[in-house]
PDB file of C-alpha atoms in Angstrom:
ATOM      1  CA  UNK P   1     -15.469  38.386  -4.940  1.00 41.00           C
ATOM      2  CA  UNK P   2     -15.515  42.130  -5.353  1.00 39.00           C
ATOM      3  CA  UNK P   3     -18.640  43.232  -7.225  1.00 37.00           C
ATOM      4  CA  UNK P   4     -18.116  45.839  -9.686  1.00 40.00           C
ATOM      5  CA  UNK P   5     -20.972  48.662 -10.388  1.00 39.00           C
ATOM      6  CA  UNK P   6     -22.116  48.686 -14.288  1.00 41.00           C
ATOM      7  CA  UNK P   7     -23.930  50.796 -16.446  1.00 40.00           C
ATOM      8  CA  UNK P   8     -27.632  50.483 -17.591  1.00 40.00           C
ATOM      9  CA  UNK P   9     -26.600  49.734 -21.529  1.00 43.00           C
ATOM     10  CA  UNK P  10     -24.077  47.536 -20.157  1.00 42.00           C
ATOM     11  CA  UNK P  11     -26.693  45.613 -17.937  1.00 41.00           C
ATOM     12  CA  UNK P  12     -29.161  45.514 -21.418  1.00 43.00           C
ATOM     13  CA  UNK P  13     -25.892  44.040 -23.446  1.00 42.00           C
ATOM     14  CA  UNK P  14     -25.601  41.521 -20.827  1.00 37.00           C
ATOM     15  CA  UNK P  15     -29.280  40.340 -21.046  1.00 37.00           C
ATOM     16  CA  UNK P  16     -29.498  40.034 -24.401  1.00 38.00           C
ATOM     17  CA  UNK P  17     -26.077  37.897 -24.707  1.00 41.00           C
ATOM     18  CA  UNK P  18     -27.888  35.068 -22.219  1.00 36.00           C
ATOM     19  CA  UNK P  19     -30.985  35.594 -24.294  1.00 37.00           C
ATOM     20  CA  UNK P  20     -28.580  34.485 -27.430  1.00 39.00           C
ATOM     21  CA  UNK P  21     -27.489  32.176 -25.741  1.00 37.00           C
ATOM     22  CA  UNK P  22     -30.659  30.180 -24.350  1.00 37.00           C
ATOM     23  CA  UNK P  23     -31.566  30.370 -28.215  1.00 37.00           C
ATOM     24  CA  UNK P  24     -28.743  27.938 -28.822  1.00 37.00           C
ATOM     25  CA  UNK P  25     -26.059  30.328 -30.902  1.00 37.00           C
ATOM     26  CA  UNK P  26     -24.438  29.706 -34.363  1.00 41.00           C
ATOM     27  CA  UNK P  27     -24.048  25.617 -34.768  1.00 41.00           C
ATOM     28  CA  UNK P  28     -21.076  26.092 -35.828  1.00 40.00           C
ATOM     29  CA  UNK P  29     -19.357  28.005 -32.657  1.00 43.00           C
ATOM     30  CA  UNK P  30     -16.986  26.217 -30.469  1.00 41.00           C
ATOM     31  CA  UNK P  31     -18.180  25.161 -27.083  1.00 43.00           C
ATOM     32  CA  UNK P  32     -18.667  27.798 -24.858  1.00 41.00           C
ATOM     33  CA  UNK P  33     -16.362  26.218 -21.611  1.00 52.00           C
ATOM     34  CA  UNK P  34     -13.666  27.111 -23.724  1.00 52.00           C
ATOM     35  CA  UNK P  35     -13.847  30.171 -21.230  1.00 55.00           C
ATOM     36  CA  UNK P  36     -11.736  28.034 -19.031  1.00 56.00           C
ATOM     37  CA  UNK P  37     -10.597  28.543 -15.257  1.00 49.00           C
ATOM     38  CA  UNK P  38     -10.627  32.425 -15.595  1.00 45.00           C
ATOM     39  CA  UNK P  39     -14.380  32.231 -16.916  1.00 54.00           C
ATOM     40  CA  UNK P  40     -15.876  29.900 -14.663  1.00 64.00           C
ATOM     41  CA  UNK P  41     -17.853  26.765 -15.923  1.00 91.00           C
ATOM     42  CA  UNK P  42     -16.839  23.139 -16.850  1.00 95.00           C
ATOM     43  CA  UNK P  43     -15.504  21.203 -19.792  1.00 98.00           C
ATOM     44  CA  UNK P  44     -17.341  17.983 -20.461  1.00 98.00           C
ATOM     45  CA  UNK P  45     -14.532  15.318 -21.740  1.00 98.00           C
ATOM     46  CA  UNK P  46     -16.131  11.608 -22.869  1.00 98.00           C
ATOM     47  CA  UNK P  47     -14.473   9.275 -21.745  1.00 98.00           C
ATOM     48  CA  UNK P  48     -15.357   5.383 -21.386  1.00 94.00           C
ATOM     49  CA  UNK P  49     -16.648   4.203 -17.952  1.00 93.00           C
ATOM     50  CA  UNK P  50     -15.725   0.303 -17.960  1.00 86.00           C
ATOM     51  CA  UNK P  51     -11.934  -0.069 -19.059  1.00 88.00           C
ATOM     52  CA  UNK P  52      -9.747  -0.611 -16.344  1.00 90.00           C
ATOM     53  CA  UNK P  53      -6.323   1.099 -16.752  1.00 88.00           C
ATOM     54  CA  UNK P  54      -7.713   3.590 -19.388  1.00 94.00           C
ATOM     55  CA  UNK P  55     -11.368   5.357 -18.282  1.00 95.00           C
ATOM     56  CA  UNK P  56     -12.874   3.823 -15.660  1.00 94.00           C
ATOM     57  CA  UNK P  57     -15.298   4.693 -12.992  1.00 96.00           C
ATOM     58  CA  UNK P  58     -14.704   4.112  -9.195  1.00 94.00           C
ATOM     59  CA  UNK P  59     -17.261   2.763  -6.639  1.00 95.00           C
ATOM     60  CA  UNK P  60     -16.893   5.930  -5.396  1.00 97.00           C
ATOM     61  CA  UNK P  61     -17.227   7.851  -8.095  1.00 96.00           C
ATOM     62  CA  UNK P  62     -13.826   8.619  -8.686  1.00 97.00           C
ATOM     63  CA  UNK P  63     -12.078   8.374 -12.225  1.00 98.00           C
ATOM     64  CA  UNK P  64      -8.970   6.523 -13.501  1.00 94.00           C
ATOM     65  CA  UNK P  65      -7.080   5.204 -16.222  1.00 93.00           C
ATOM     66  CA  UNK P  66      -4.374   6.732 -18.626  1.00 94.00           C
ATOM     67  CA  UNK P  67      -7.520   8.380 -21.002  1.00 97.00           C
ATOM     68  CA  UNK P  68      -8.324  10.149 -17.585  1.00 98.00           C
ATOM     69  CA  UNK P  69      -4.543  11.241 -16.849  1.00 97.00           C
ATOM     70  CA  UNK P  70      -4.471  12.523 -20.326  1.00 98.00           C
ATOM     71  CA  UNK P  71      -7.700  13.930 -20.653  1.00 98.00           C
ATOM     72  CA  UNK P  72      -7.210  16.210 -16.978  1.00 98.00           C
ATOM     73  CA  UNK P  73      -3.976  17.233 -18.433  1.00 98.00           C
ATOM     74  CA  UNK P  74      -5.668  18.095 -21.345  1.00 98.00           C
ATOM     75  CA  UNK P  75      -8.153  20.410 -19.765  1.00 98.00           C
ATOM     76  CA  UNK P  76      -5.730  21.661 -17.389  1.00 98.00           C
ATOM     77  CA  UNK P  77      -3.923  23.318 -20.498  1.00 98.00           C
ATOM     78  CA  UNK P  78      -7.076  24.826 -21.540  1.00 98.00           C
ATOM     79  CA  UNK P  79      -7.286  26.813 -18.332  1.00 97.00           C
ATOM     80  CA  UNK P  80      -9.729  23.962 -16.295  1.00 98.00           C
ATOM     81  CA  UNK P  81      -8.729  22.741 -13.075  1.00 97.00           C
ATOM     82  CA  UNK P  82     -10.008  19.228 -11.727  1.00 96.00           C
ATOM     83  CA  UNK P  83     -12.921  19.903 -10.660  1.00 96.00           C
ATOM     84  CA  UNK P  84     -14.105  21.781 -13.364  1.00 98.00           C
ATOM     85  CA  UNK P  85     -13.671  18.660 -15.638  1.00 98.00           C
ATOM     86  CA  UNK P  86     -16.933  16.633 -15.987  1.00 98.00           C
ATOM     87  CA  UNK P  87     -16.563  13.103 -17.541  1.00 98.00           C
ATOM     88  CA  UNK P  88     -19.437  12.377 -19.446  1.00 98.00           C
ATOM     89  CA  UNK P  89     -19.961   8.335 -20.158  1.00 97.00           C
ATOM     90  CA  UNK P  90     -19.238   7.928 -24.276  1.00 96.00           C
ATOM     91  CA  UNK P  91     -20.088   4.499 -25.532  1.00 89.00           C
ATOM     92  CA  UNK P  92     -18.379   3.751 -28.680  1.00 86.00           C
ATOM     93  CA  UNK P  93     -21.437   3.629 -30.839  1.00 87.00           C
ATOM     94  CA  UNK P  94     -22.195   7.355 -29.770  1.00 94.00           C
ATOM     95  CA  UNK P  95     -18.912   9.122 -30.100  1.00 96.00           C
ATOM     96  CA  UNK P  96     -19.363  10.726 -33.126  1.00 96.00           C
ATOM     97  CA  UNK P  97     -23.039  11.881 -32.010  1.00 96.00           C
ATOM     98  CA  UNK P  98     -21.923  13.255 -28.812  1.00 97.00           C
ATOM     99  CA  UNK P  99     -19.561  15.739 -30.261  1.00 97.00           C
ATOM    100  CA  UNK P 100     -22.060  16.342 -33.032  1.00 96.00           C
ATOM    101  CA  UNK P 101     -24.218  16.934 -30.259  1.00 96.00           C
ATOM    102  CA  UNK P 102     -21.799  19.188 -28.574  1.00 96.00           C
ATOM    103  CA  UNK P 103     -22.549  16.686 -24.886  1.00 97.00           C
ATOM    104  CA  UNK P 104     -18.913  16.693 -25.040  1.00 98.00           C
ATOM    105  CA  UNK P 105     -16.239  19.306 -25.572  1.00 98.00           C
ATOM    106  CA  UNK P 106     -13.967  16.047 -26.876  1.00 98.00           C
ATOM    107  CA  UNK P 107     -13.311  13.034 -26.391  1.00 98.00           C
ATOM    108  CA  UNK P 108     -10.793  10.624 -24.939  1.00 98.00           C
ATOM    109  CA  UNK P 109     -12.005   7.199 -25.001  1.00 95.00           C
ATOM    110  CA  UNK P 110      -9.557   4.752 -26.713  1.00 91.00           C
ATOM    111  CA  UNK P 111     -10.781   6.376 -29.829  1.00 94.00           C
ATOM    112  CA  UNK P 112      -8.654   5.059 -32.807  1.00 90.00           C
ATOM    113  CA  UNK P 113      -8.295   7.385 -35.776  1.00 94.00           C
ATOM    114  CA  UNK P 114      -9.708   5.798 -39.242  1.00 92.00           C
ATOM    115  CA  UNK P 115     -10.188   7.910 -42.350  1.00 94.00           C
ATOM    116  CA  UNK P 116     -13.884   6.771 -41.861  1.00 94.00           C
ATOM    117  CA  UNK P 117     -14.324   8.346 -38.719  1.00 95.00           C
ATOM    118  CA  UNK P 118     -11.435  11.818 -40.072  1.00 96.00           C
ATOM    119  CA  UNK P 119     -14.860  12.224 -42.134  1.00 96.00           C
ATOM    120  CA  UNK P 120     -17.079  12.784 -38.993  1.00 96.00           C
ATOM    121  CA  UNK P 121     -15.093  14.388 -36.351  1.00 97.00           C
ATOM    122  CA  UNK P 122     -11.638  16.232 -36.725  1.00 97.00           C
ATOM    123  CA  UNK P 123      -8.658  14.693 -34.163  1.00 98.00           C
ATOM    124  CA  UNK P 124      -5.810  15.642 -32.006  1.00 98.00           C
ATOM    125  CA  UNK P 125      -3.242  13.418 -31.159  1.00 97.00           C
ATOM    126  CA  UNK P 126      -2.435  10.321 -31.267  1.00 97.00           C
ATOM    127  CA  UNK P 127      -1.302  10.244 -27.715  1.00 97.00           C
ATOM    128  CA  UNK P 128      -1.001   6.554 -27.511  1.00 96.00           C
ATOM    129  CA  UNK P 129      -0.492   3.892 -30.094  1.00 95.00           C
ATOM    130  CA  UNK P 130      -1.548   0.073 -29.031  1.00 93.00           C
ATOM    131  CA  UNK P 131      -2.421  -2.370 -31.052  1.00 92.00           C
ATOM    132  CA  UNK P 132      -5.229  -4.652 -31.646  1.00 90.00           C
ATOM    133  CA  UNK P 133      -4.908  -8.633 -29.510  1.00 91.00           C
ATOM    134  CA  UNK P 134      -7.174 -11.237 -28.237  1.00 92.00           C
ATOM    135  CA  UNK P 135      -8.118 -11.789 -24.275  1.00 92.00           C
ATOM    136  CA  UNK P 136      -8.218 -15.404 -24.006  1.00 93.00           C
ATOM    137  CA  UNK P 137      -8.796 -17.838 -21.324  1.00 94.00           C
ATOM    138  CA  UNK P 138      -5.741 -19.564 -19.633  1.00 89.00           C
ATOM    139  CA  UNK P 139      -5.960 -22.689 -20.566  1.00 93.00           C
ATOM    140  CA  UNK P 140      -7.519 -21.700 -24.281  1.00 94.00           C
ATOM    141  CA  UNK P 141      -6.074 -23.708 -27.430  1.00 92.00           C
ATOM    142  CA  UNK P 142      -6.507 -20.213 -29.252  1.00 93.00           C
ATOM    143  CA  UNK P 143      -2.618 -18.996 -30.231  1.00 89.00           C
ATOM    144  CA  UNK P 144      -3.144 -17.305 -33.373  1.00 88.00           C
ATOM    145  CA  UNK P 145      -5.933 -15.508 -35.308  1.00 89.00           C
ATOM    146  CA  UNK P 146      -6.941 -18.295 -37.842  1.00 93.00           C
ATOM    147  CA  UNK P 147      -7.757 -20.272 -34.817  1.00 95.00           C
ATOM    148  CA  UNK P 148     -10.654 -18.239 -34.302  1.00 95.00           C
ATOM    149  CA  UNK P 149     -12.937 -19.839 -37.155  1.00 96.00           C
ATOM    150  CA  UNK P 150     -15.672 -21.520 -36.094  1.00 96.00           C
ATOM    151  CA  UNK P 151     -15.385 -19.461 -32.307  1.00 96.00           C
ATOM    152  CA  UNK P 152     -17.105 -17.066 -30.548  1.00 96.00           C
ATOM    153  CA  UNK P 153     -15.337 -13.506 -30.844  1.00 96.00           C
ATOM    154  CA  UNK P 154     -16.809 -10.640 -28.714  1.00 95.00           C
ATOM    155  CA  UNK P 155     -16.360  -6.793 -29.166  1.00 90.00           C
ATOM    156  CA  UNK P 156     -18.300  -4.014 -28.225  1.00 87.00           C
ATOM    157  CA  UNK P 157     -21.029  -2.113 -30.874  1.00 85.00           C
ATOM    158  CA  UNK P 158     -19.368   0.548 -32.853  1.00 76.00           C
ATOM    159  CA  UNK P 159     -15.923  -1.062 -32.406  1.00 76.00           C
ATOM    160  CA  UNK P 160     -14.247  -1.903 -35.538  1.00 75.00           C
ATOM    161  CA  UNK P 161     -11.343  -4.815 -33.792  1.00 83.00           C
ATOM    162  CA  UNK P 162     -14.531  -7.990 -34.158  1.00 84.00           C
ATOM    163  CA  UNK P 163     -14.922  -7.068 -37.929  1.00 83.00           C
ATOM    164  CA  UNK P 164     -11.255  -6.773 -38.765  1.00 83.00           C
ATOM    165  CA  UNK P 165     -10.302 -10.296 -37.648  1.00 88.00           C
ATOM    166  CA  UNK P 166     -13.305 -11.646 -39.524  1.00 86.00           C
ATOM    167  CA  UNK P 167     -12.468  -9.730 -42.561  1.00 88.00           C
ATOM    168  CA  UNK P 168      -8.674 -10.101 -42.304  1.00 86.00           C
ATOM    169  CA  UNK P 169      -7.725 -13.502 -40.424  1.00 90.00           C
ATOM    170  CA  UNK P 170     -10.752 -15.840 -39.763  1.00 93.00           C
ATOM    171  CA  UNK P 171     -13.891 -15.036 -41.923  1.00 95.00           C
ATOM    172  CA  UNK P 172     -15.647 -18.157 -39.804  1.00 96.00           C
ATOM    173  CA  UNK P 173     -15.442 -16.713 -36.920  1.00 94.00           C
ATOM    174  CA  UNK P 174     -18.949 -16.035 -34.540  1.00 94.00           C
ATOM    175  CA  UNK P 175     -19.043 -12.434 -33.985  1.00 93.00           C
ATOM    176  CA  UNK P 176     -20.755 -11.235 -30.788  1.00 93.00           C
ATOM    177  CA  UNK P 177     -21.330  -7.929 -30.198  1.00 92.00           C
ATOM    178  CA  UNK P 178     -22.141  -6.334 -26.468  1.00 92.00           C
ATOM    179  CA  UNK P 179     -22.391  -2.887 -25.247  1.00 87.00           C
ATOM    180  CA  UNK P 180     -19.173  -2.885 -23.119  1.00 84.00           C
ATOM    181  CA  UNK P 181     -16.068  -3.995 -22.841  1.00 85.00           C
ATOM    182  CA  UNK P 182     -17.208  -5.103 -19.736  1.00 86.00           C
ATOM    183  CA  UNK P 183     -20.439  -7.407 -20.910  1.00 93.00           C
ATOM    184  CA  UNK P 184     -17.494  -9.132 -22.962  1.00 94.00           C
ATOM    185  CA  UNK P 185     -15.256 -10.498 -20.239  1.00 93.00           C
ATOM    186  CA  UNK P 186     -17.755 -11.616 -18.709  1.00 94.00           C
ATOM    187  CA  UNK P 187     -18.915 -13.502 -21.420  1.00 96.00           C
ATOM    188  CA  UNK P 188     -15.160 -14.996 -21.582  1.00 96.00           C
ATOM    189  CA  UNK P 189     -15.374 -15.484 -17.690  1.00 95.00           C
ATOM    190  CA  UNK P 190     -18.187 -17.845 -18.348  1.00 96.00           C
ATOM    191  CA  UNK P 191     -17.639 -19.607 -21.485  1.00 96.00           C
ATOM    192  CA  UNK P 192     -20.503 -17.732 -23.614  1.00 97.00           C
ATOM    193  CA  UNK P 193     -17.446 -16.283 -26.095  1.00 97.00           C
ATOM    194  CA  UNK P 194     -14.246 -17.756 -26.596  1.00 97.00           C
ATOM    195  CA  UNK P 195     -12.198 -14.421 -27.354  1.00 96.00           C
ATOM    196  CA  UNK P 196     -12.603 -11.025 -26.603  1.00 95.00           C
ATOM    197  CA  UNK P 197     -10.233  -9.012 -29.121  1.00 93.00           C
ATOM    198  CA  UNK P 198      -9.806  -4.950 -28.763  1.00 89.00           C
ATOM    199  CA  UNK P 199      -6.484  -2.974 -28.137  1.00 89.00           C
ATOM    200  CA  UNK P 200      -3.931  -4.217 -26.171  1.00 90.00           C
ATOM    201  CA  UNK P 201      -4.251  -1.633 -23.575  1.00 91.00           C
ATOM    202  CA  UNK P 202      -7.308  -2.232 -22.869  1.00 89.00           C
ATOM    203  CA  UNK P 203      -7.342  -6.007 -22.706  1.00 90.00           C
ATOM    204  CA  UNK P 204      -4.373  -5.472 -20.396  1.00 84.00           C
ATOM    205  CA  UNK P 205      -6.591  -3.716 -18.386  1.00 82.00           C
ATOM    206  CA  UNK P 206      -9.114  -6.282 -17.822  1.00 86.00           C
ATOM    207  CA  UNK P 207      -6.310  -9.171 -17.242  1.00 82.00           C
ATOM    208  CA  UNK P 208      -4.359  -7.325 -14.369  1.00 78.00           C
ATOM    209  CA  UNK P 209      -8.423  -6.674 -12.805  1.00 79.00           C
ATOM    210  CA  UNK P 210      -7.983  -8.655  -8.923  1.00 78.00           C
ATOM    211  CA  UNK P 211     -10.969 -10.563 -10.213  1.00 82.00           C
ATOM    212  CA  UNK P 212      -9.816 -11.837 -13.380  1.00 85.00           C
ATOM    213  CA  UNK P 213      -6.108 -12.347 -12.179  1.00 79.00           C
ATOM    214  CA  UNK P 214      -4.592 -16.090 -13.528  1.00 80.00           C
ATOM    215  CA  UNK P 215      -7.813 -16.228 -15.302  1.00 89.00           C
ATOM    216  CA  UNK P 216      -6.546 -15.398 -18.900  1.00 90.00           C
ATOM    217  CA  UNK P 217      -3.511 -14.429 -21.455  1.00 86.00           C
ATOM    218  CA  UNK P 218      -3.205 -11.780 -23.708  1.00 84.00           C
ATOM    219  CA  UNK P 219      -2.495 -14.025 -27.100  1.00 86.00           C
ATOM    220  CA  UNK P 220       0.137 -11.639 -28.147  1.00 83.00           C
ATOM    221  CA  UNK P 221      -1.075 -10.929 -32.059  1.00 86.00           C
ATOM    222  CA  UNK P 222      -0.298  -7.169 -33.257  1.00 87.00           C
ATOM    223  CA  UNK P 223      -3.034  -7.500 -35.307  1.00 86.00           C
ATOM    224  CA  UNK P 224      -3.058  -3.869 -36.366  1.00 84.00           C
ATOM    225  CA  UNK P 225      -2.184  -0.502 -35.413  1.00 89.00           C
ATOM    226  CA  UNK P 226      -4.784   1.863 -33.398  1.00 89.00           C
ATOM    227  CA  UNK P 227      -3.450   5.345 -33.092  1.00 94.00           C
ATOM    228  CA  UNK P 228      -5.669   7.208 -29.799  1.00 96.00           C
ATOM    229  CA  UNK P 229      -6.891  10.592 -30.730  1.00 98.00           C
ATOM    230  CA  UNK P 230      -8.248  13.241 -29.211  1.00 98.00           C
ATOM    231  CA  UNK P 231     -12.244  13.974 -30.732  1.00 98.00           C
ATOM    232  CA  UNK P 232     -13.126  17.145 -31.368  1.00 98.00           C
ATOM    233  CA  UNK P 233     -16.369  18.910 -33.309  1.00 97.00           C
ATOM    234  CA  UNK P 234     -15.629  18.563 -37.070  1.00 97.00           C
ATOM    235  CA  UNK P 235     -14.793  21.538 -38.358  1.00 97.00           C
ATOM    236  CA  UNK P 236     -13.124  22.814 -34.782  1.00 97.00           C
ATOM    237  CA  UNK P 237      -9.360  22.886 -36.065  1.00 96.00           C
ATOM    238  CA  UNK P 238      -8.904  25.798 -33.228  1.00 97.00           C
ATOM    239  CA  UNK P 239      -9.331  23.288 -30.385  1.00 97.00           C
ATOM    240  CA  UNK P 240      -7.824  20.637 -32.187  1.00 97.00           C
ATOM    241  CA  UNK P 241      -4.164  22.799 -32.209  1.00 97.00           C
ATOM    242  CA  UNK P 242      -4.653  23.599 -28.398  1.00 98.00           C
ATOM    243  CA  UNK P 243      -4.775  20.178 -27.616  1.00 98.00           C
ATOM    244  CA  UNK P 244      -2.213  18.799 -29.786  1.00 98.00           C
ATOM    245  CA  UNK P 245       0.237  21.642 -27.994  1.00 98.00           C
ATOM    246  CA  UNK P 246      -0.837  20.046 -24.620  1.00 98.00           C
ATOM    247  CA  UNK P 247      -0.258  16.911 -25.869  1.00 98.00           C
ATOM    248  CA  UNK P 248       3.146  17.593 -26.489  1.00 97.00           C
ATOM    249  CA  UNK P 249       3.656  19.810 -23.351  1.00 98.00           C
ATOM    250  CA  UNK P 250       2.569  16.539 -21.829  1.00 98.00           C
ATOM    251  CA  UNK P 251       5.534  13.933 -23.195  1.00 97.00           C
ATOM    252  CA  UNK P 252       8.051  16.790 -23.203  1.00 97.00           C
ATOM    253  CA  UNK P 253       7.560  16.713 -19.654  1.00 97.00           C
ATOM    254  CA  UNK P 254       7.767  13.147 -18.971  1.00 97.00           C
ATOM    255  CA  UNK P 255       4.125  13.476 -17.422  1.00 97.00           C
ATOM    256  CA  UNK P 256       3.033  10.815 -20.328  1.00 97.00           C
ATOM    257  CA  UNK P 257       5.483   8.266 -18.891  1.00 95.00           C
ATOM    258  CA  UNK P 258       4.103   8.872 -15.416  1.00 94.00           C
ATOM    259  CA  UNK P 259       1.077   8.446 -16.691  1.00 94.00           C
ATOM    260  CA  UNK P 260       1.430   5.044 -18.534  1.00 90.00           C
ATOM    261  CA  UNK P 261       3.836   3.588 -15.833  1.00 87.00           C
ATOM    262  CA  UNK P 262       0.574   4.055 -13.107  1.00 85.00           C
ATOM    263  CA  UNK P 263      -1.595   2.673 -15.579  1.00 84.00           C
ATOM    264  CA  UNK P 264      -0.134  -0.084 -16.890  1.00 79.00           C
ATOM    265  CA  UNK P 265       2.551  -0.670 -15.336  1.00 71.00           C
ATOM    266  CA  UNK P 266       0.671  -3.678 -12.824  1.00 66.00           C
ATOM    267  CA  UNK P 267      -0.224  -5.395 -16.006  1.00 63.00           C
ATOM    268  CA  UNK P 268       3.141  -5.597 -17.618  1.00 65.00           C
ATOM    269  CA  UNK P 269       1.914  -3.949 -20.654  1.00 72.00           C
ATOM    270  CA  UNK P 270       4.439  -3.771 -22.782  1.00 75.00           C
ATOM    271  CA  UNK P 271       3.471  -0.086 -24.907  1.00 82.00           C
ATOM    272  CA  UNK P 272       5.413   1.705 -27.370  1.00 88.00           C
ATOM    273  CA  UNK P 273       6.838   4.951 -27.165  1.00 91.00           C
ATOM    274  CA  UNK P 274       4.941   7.878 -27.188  1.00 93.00           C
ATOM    275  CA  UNK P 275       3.889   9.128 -31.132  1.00 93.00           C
ATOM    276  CA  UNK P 276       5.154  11.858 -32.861  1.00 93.00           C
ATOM    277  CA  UNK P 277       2.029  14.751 -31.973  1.00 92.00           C
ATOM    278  CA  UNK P 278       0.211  15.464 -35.575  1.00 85.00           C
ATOM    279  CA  UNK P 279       1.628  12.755 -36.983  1.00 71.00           C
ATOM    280  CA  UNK P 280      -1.935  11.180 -37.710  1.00 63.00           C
ATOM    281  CA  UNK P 281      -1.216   7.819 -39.784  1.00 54.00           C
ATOM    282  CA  UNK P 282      -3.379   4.273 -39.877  1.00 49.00           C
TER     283      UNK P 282
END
């Protein structure tokens, strides 16, 4: 790279921007990676770790999933190629904390927008709507949602899928709460829970998994609708346009079908069409 010669008051403005800087800036400025390819750096996206056909990490450290496809899209829009993208793990729980935080520069991680969480965190999107099912075993007697009084219904902490069916369908029903997605189908796999209800997408996911295949059966409720969104700082309505233009760069270009038809196409998910960008409804 050619080096270019610069002036002593230039040199003294440049030292006292990093000092700014290392004193940690206005709390309310956007995150500084928004610099993009042009500026060097990396964007840090959240994404989850443990879902299978949505954001999931490799054994060899590799990402993949359609959060993944979206979320590289995404950040190629904002000027970052691949390997300037750093996924950072986001449990549910810690969403909202992260990009309070700033850890993350946002957030795609099956994150369903609620006016609960519109207070918290502003949202682009949705990119994907799916809708909330039970994962059950095979063989299970479990066909509709009242059936689950008196059983054992897993989600993860912070999700809000366990409380709706209790609130909603089957007030009886055990509620066990784990720290992944992961935790919980395993706790199907061995009889410790007798449902594990999420999103669709995601429980499709699991199912189409080599070691989980003929194993269970997606029960087939639409037990609500969970728009994805795209987190961003509260407050950061900036980022929250650049992302819902990408977003519809992305569809326009058929790169969303791609997208869904690598990801879940092996699990015969059956998803709905793409959502209107903006169109943010429950």
């Amino acid at each position: 790279m050619k080096l270019r010669k610069v002036t002593a008051a230039a040199a003294a403005a440049f030292v006292l921007s990093l000092t700014a800087t290392a004193c940690g800036g206005d709390d309310n400025d956007s995150s500084s990676s928004d610099t993009g390819a042009s500026g060097g750096g990396k964007i840090k996206v959240g994404i989850k770790y443990d879902q299978p056909g949505l954001g999931l990490k490799e054994p060899d450290g590799s990402f993949s999933g359609f959060d993944v496809d979206v979320a590289t899209y995404v950040a190629g829009e904002l000027g970052y190629e691949p390997d300037q993208i750093e996924f950072v793990e986001t449990k549910s729980a810690d969403r909202e904390n992260a990009l309070a935080r700033g850890d993350v520069d946002f957030i795609a991680a099956t994150y369903s927008i609620t006016d609960e969480r519109k207070e918290k965190v502003d949202f682009a999107g949705p990119y994907l709507l799916a809708h909330q099912d039970l994962l059950v075993k095979k063989d299970s007697d479990i066909a509709e949602g009242t059936d689950l009084n008196g059983k054992k219904l897993c989600s993860v902490t912070g999700s809000t899928s366990a409380q709706n069916v209790k609130d909603k369908i089957a007030p009886d029903a055990q509620l066990k709460e784990y720290g992944t997605y992961s935790e919980c189908i395993a706790g199907l796999q061995s009889g410790a829970v007798d449902a594990v209800t999420t999103d669709d997408s995601i429980l499709a996911g699991f199912a189409a998994q080599d070691q989980y295949k003929g194993q269970f059966k997606l029960a087939g409720l639409k037990l609500s609708n969970e728009n994805y969104g795209i987190g961003v700082k509260k407050g950061d309505t900036e980022k929250v346009d650049k992302i819902n233009a990408a977003l519809e760069k992305m569809v326009k270009e058929k790169a969303w079908d791609k997208a869904v038809e690598e990801n879940f196409g092996p699990a015969d998910y059956n998803n709905e069409a793409a959502p209107k960008i903006g169109n943010i409804v429950q």
